[in-house]
Coordinates of C-alpha atoms and ligand atoms in Angstrom, one line a residue:
M20 CA 329.8 107.3 54.2
D21 CA 330.7 105.3 51.3
T22 CA 330.2 108.1 48.8
Q23 CA 329.2 111.5 49.8
V24 CA 326.7 112.2 46.7
A25 CA 324.5 109.2 45.9
I26 CA 322.9 109.6 41.8
I27 CA 320.4 107.8 40.6
G28 CA 319.9 108.0 37.1
G29 CA 323.1 107.9 34.4
G30 CA 321.7 110.4 31.7
P31 CA 322.7 113.7 31.4
S32 CA 321.0 114.8 34.8
G33 CA 323.0 112.6 37.5
L34 CA 326.3 112.9 34.6
L35 CA 326.3 116.4 34.5
L36 CA 325.7 117.3 37.4
S37 CA 329.0 114.1 39.0
Q38 CA 331.0 115.8 36.6
L39 CA 330.7 119.1 38.1
L40 CA 330.9 117.3 41.7
N41 CA 333.9 115.6 41.5
R42 CA 336.2 118.5 39.8
A43 CA 335.3 120.5 43.2
G44 CA 336.6 117.6 45.0
I45 CA 333.0 116.0 45.2
A46 CA 333.5 112.0 46.0
T47 CA 329.5 110.6 44.3
V48 CA 328.5 107.5 42.5
I49 CA 326.4 107.1 39.4
L50 CA 324.1 103.9 39.4
E51 CA 321.9 103.7 36.5
R52 CA 319.3 100.9 35.7
S53 CA 320.0 101.0 32.1
S54 CA 324.1 99.2 30.0
R55 CA 325.4 102.6 28.8
D56 CA 324.7 101.3 25.7
H57 CA 321.6 101.6 25.7
V58 CA 321.5 105.0 27.3
L59 CA 323.8 106.0 24.3
S60 CA 320.7 104.7 22.0
R61 CA 318.1 107.1 22.7
I62 CA 318.5 110.1 20.1
R63 CA 316.8 113.4 21.8
A64 CA 317.2 117.1 20.7
G65 CA 319.9 118.5 20.0
I66 CA 319.7 122.2 20.5
L67 CA 322.1 123.7 23.3
E68 CA 321.4 127.1 25.3
W69 CA 325.0 129.8 25.8
G70 CA 323.5 129.1 29.7
T71 CA 324.7 125.3 29.0
V72 CA 327.9 124.9 26.5
E73 CA 328.8 127.7 28.8
L74 CA 328.3 125.0 32.3
L75 CA 329.7 121.6 30.0
R76 CA 333.1 123.6 29.0
E77 CA 333.1 124.2 33.2
A78 CA 332.4 120.8 33.1
G79 CA 335.3 120.2 30.9
V80 CA 334.0 118.2 28.2
G81 CA 333.2 121.1 25.3
A82 CA 336.4 120.1 23.2
R83 CA 334.3 118.1 21.0
M84 CA 331.3 120.5 21.5
E85 CA 333.4 122.9 20.0
A86 CA 334.9 120.9 17.6
E87 CA 331.9 119.3 16.1
G88 CA 329.5 121.4 17.1
F89 CA 327.2 124.2 14.9
P90 CA 326.3 127.4 16.6
H91 CA 322.9 128.9 15.6
D92 CA 322.4 132.7 15.0
G93 CA 318.2 132.2 14.3
T94 CA 315.7 130.4 13.3
F95 CA 312.8 131.0 11.6
L96 CA 309.2 130.2 12.1
T97 CA 306.7 130.5 9.5
D98 CA 303.0 130.3 8.4
A99 CA 301.2 128.9 5.8
E100 CA 303.9 131.3 3.6
R101 CA 305.0 133.8 5.3
M102 CA 308.8 133.5 6.8
V103 CA 309.4 135.7 10.2
H104 CA 313.9 135.5 11.4
I105 CA 314.3 135.8 14.9
D106 CA 318.1 136.6 14.5
F107 CA 319.0 135.8 18.0
K108 CA 322.1 136.7 18.1
G109 CA 321.0 140.4 16.5
L110 CA 318.6 140.5 19.7
T111 CA 319.8 139.3 21.7
G112 CA 324.3 138.8 21.6
K113 CA 323.9 135.4 22.2
Q114 CA 323.7 132.3 20.4
V115 CA 322.3 128.4 20.5
M116 CA 324.6 125.8 19.5
V117 CA 323.4 122.7 17.2
Y118 CA 325.2 119.6 19.0
G119 CA 323.3 116.2 19.7
Q120 CA 322.3 115.3 23.4
T121 CA 323.3 112.1 22.5
E122 CA 326.9 114.1 21.7
V123 CA 326.8 115.6 25.1
T124 CA 325.7 112.3 26.9
R125 CA 328.5 110.5 25.1
D126 CA 331.5 112.8 26.1
L127 CA 330.0 112.7 29.3
Y128 CA 331.0 109.4 29.9
D129 CA 334.2 109.7 28.9
A130 CA 334.8 112.6 30.9
Q131 CA 333.5 110.4 34.0
D132 CA 335.5 107.6 32.8
A133 CA 338.3 109.6 33.2
M134 CA 337.6 110.7 36.2
G135 CA 338.0 107.7 37.9
T136 CA 333.4 108.3 39.2
T137 CA 332.1 105.0 40.3
I138 CA 328.7 104.6 37.4
L139 CA 327.0 101.1 38.1
H140 CA 324.9 100.7 35.5
G141 CA 321.8 96.9 35.1
V142 CA 321.3 97.9 39.0
E143 CA 317.8 97.0 40.3
D144 CA 315.0 98.3 42.9
V145 CA 316.8 101.2 44.0
S146 CA 315.0 102.5 46.7
I147 CA 316.0 106.1 49.0
H148 CA 316.6 105.9 52.8
D149 CA 316.4 108.1 56.0
L150 CA 316.5 111.0 54.4
D151 CA 315.2 113.1 57.5
G152 CA 318.6 111.2 59.6
P153 CA 322.4 111.7 59.6
V154 CA 323.2 110.1 57.3
A155 CA 321.0 108.9 53.9
R156 CA 320.9 105.6 52.3
V157 CA 320.4 103.7 48.6
D158 CA 319.3 100.1 48.4
Y159 CA 319.8 98.3 45.2
T160 CA 320.3 95.3 43.8
L161 CA 322.5 94.0 41.3
N162 CA 323.8 91.0 40.1
G163 CA 321.3 88.9 42.1
E164 CA 323.0 90.7 45.0
R165 CA 320.8 93.2 47.8
R166 CA 323.2 95.9 48.6
S167 CA 323.3 99.5 50.2
L168 CA 324.9 102.9 50.0
T169 CA 325.5 105.2 52.4
C170 CA 325.3 109.1 51.3
A171 CA 325.0 112.2 53.1
Y172 CA 322.6 113.8 49.8
V173 CA 321.0 111.3 47.0
A174 CA 320.8 113.0 44.4
G175 CA 317.6 112.1 41.8
C176 CA 317.9 112.0 38.6
D177 CA 316.1 108.9 37.2
G178 CA 313.8 110.9 34.5
F179 CA 310.3 111.2 34.7
H180 CA 309.6 107.1 35.4
G181 CA 312.4 106.8 38.4
V182 CA 311.8 105.6 41.1
S183 CA 313.1 109.6 43.1
R184 CA 309.7 112.2 42.8
Q185 CA 307.9 108.5 43.9
T186 CA 309.9 108.8 46.7
I187 CA 308.5 112.2 47.9
P188 CA 305.3 111.3 49.7
E189 CA 302.0 111.9 47.2
D190 CA 300.7 114.4 50.0
K191 CA 304.2 116.4 49.4
R192 CA 303.9 116.5 46.3
R193 CA 302.2 119.4 44.7
E194 CA 301.7 118.2 40.4
F195 CA 300.4 120.1 37.8
E196 CA 300.3 118.6 34.0
R197 CA 299.1 119.5 30.4
V198 CA 299.2 116.2 27.9
Y199 CA 298.9 117.8 24.8
P200 CA 296.9 115.5 21.8
F201 CA 299.7 114.8 19.2
G202 CA 302.6 113.4 19.4
W203 CA 306.0 114.2 17.3
L204 CA 306.6 112.1 14.5
G205 CA 310.6 112.2 13.9
I206 CA 312.9 111.0 11.9
L207 CA 317.0 110.9 11.2
S208 CA 318.3 110.9 7.7
R209 CA 321.9 111.1 6.3
T210 CA 320.2 114.3 4.1
P211 CA 321.3 117.5 4.0
P212 CA 319.2 120.3 6.2
V213 CA 316.8 121.9 3.7
S214 CA 318.1 125.7 5.7
H215 CA 320.9 126.6 8.0
E216 CA 318.7 127.8 10.7
L217 CA 316.2 125.4 12.0
I218 CA 312.5 126.0 10.2
Y219 CA 309.4 125.4 12.6
A220 CA 306.8 125.3 10.0
N221 CA 302.7 125.6 11.1
S222 CA 300.9 125.2 8.7
P223 CA 297.1 124.8 7.3
H224 CA 298.0 121.0 7.9
G225 CA 299.8 121.6 11.0
F226 CA 303.3 121.9 12.9
A227 CA 306.4 120.8 11.4
L228 CA 310.0 121.0 12.5
A229 CA 313.1 120.8 10.4
S230 CA 316.3 120.9 12.4
M231 CA 320.0 119.1 11.8
R232 CA 322.8 116.9 13.5
N233 CA 325.2 118.2 10.8
A234 CA 325.4 119.9 7.5
N235 CA 324.7 116.2 6.6
L236 CA 322.3 114.8 9.0
V237 CA 319.3 115.9 9.8
R238 CA 316.7 115.7 12.0
C239 CA 312.6 116.2 11.0
Y240 CA 309.8 116.0 12.8
V241 CA 306.0 116.0 11.7
Q242 CA 303.1 116.4 14.2
V243 CA 301.2 113.9 13.8
P244 CA 297.3 111.8 16.2
L245 CA 298.2 110.5 19.5
S246 CA 295.9 107.7 17.8
D247 CA 299.2 106.8 15.0
K248 CA 302.2 105.0 14.9
A249 CA 305.8 104.8 13.4
E250 CA 305.1 101.8 11.2
D251 CA 301.7 103.7 9.8
W252 CA 304.4 106.5 8.5
S253 CA 306.8 104.9 5.5
D254 CA 310.1 107.5 4.9
D255 CA 308.2 108.3 1.4
R256 CA 304.6 109.9 3.7
F257 CA 306.7 111.4 6.2
W258 CA 308.4 113.3 3.6
A259 CA 305.2 114.3 1.8
E260 CA 303.8 115.5 4.7
F261 CA 307.2 117.3 5.6
R262 CA 306.8 119.1 2.7
R263 CA 304.1 120.7 2.4
R264 CA 304.0 121.8 5.6
L265 CA 307.0 123.7 4.6
P266 CA 306.5 127.2 3.4
S267 CA 306.7 126.6 -1.5
E268 CA 310.3 128.0 -2.2
T269 CA 312.2 126.5 0.8
A270 CA 309.8 122.6 0.3
A271 CA 311.7 122.8 -3.8
R272 CA 315.1 122.6 -1.8
L273 CA 314.2 120.1 -0.3
I274 CA 316.1 117.0 -0.6
T275 CA 314.4 113.8 0.6
G276 CA 316.4 110.1 1.7
P277 CA 316.0 106.6 3.8
S278 CA 314.9 107.5 7.7
I279 CA 317.7 106.0 9.8
E280 CA 315.7 106.2 12.8
K281 CA 311.3 107.2 13.5
S282 CA 310.0 107.5 16.4
I283 CA 306.4 109.9 17.7
A284 CA 306.9 111.4 21.5
P285 CA 303.7 112.3 23.2
L286 CA 303.9 116.4 24.1
R287 CA 303.3 117.0 27.4
S288 CA 304.4 119.7 29.9
F289 CA 304.5 118.6 33.3
V290 CA 305.7 119.6 36.7
S291 CA 307.0 118.4 40.6
E292 CA 307.3 120.6 43.5
P293 CA 309.0 120.2 45.8
L294 CA 312.4 119.6 44.5
R295 CA 313.3 119.1 47.8
W296 CA 312.5 116.1 49.9
G297 CA 314.5 116.3 52.7
R298 CA 318.8 115.3 51.9
L299 CA 317.0 114.1 48.5
F300 CA 317.1 116.7 45.5
L301 CA 314.7 116.6 41.9
V302 CA 316.8 117.2 38.5
G303 CA 316.0 117.0 35.5
D304 CA 313.0 115.0 33.8
A305 CA 312.8 113.4 37.2
A306 CA 311.1 116.6 38.6
H307 CA 309.8 118.7 35.8
I308 CA 308.9 117.4 31.7
V309 CA 308.5 119.5 28.3
P310 CA 307.3 119.7 25.0
P311 CA 310.2 119.7 23.0
T312 CA 308.6 122.8 20.9
G313 CA 310.7 125.0 22.9
A314 CA 313.8 123.2 22.9
K315 CA 314.3 123.2 26.9
G316 CA 314.3 119.8 27.5
L317 CA 318.2 118.7 28.5
N318 CA 318.7 123.1 29.5
L319 CA 316.5 123.3 32.5
A320 CA 317.9 120.1 33.7
A321 CA 321.5 121.7 33.2
S322 CA 320.1 124.8 35.0
D323 CA 319.0 122.1 38.4
V324 CA 322.9 120.9 37.8
F325 CA 323.5 124.0 38.2
Y326 CA 322.2 125.2 40.8
L327 CA 322.5 122.2 42.5
H328 CA 326.1 121.5 42.1
Q329 CA 327.4 124.8 43.9
A330 CA 324.3 124.6 46.8
L331 CA 325.6 120.1 46.9
T332 CA 329.3 121.5 46.9
D333 CA 328.5 124.9 50.0
A334 CA 327.3 121.9 51.7
L335 CA 329.5 120.0 52.0
Q336 CA 333.1 121.9 52.2
T337 CA 332.0 124.7 54.2
G338 CA 329.2 123.4 55.8
S339 CA 326.9 126.4 55.0
K340 CA 323.4 125.1 54.2
G341 CA 322.4 128.5 52.4
G342 CA 322.0 126.8 49.0
I343 CA 320.7 123.7 49.8
D344 CA 317.5 124.7 51.5
A345 CA 317.2 127.3 48.6
Y346 CA 317.4 124.6 45.5
S347 CA 314.0 123.9 45.3
D348 CA 313.4 127.7 45.2
R349 CA 315.3 128.6 42.6
A350 CA 315.5 125.9 39.8
L351 CA 311.6 126.0 40.3
A352 CA 311.6 130.1 39.4
R353 CA 313.3 128.9 36.3
I354 CA 311.4 125.9 35.5
W355 CA 308.0 128.2 35.3
K356 CA 309.0 130.5 32.7
A357 CA 310.6 127.9 30.5
M358 CA 308.0 125.9 31.5
R359 CA 305.7 128.8 30.4
F360 CA 307.6 129.5 27.0
S361 CA 307.8 125.9 25.1
W362 CA 303.8 125.4 26.2
Q363 CA 303.4 129.9 24.0
M364 CA 305.8 127.6 21.4
T365 CA 303.4 124.7 21.8
T366 CA 300.2 126.5 21.2
M367 CA 301.7 129.1 18.8
L368 CA 302.8 126.0 16.2
H369 CA 300.2 123.9 16.6
R370 CA 296.7 122.1 15.0
F371 CA 294.4 121.4 18.2
E372 CA 291.9 118.9 16.7
G373 CA 288.6 120.4 16.8
E374 CA 289.6 123.9 17.5
D375 CA 287.5 125.9 16.0
S376 CA 288.5 128.6 13.5
F377 CA 289.2 131.2 15.7
A378 CA 291.7 130.3 17.6
E379 CA 293.4 129.3 13.8
R380 CA 292.9 133.2 13.7
M381 CA 295.0 133.1 16.4
R382 CA 298.1 131.1 15.8
G383 CA 297.9 133.7 12.3
A384 CA 297.9 137.2 14.4
T385 CA 301.2 135.9 16.7
L386 CA 302.2 135.3 14.1
A387 CA 301.7 138.4 12.2
H388 CA 302.9 140.0 14.8
L389 CA 306.3 138.8 14.9
A390 CA 306.9 139.3 12.1
Q391 CA 305.9 143.2 12.7
S392 CA 307.0 143.2 16.1
E393 CA 311.2 143.4 16.9
V394 CA 309.7 143.2 20.5
A395 CA 308.0 140.6 20.6
R396 CA 310.5 138.8 18.4
R397 CA 313.3 139.7 21.3
D398 CA 311.1 138.5 23.7
L399 CA 311.0 135.1 21.8
A400 CA 314.9 135.2 21.3
E401 CA 315.7 135.7 25.3
N402 CA 313.0 132.9 25.8
Y403 CA 314.6 130.2 22.7
V404 CA 318.6 131.5 23.7
G405 CA 318.3 130.8 27.3
L406 CA 317.7 132.3 30.8
P407 CA 320.4 133.6 32.8
F408 CA 320.2 131.6 35.2
Ligands
LIG6 N1 316.9 103.1 39.1 C1 318.7 104.3 38.4 N2 318.1 104.3 37.3 C2 316.9 104.6 36.8 C3 315.6 104.5 37.8 C4 316.0 103.6 38.5 N3 314.9 103.5 38.9 N4 314.7 104.9 36.7 C5 315.4 105.2 35.7 N5 316.8 105.8 35.3 C6 317.8 106.3 34.5 C7 317.3 106.3 33.1 O1 317.3 104.9 32.7 C8 317.9 107.4 32.9 O2 319.3 106.8 31.8 O3 317.5 107.2 35.2 C9 318.0 107.8 33.6 C10 317.5 109.3 33.7 O4 318.0 110.1 32.0 P1 316.7 110.7 31.3 O5 315.6 110.5 30.9 O6 317.7 111.3 30.3 O7 316.5 112.6 32.5 P2 317.5 113.5 32.1 O8 318.9 113.1 32.7 O9 316.9 114.0 33.7 O10 317.6 113.9 31.2 C11 316.6 115.5 30.7 O11 316.6 114.0 28.9 O12 314.7 113.6 27.7 C12 315.3 114.0 27.6 O13 314.0 116.1 27.5 C13 314.5 116.0 28.1 O14 316.6 116.7 27.3 C14 316.3 116.3 28.9 C15 317.2 115.5 28.7
LIG7 C1 315.6 118.4 17.5 O1 317.0 119.3 16.5 O2 315.3 116.9 18.2 C2 315.6 119.4 17.7 C3 315.1 120.8 18.0 C4 314.9 121.6 18.1 C5 313.4 121.2 19.1 C6 312.9 120.2 19.2 C7 313.9 119.2 18.9 O3 312.5 122.0 19.3

């Protein structure tokens, strides 16, 4: 075999899996379609569950996160003028870490380079074969040359649009989807955060999120119709809309500035079952997509990696197949709970076009209950900081 585990996709899932396997003495090769600069240029979310923080430490990529990340004890949910504080630390004893996914990916590339792991960028036409045979094979084209890679197992870490999920016969897959009738217009701006913790705002004008990367770099979002284009939104229009969705006392503290990045992301919940097909294992966005309202995207990818790296190490080093046989069910059990939480946060905090006044009242009542019920706040906090692996 050319390697033990062939990993399709050099995003956070593929890199973290490879890093943990390499530290356990397992050989890997990563095949990534894009250039490294392109992978690192993607602006993604920035909230890490504590379980993800600990897994990144275990992978030996915790140093910069510790130095530059910000542990947060809680977050705010607002309903027009009402502000509800969710005290993660007080309610669960746990925090979350504010540290951009782009930084996590950069740290993983540096660690993989230090390991000397083979990461091939610019690969094309990846195809996966012999998943029911003694040895699997991945074919790909690099610099115009068709090549093959033989391996014991294949990890499909190639995201929603990758080849891995499509390799599982359609009639063997069950796909579940919910597409939301709105998107998130997000900007990055070198301005100070309006609050020391994130604010998830439900307002009569729609949803808004005040997030951050550091003391002078914010990531802010407003809910927009899917038909909108980023270029329809000047910075002034963005900030005016963002300001009016915040409680007035908070809005009065808002400092605005030019955007250095602006884009619209659609919202979707998606799961594909099973996560395993013979010697192929799906990880992260290749198998599931969450709307960003629960900050679960990267964290779900990390929990898949948590289960799979142990399972593959056991299978390759001890021959015990229990872990790989249980991987799909174990990972899916946690995926569906995070799916539910992300769907709940999305329906609780967004205006749905054409919704009736009863729906609006339901959002108001849900937030009023959160304000009054410590049990309800603890439930939300437990899910937000991350359910146990
Ligand atoms: N061949 C090789 N590489 C591929 C192919 C292919 N056919 N198709 C896709 N890729 C690469 C993409 O270029 C990308 O770099 O696979 C990588 C998949 O990375 P992500 O989409 O970031 O998915 P994942 O690593 O699972 O990370 C999940 O990303 O989208 C966020 O919210 C999501 O935070 C979550 C995280
Ligand atoms: C972000 O910082 O980009 C972010 C934070 C929390 C979310 C989504 C995005 O729920």
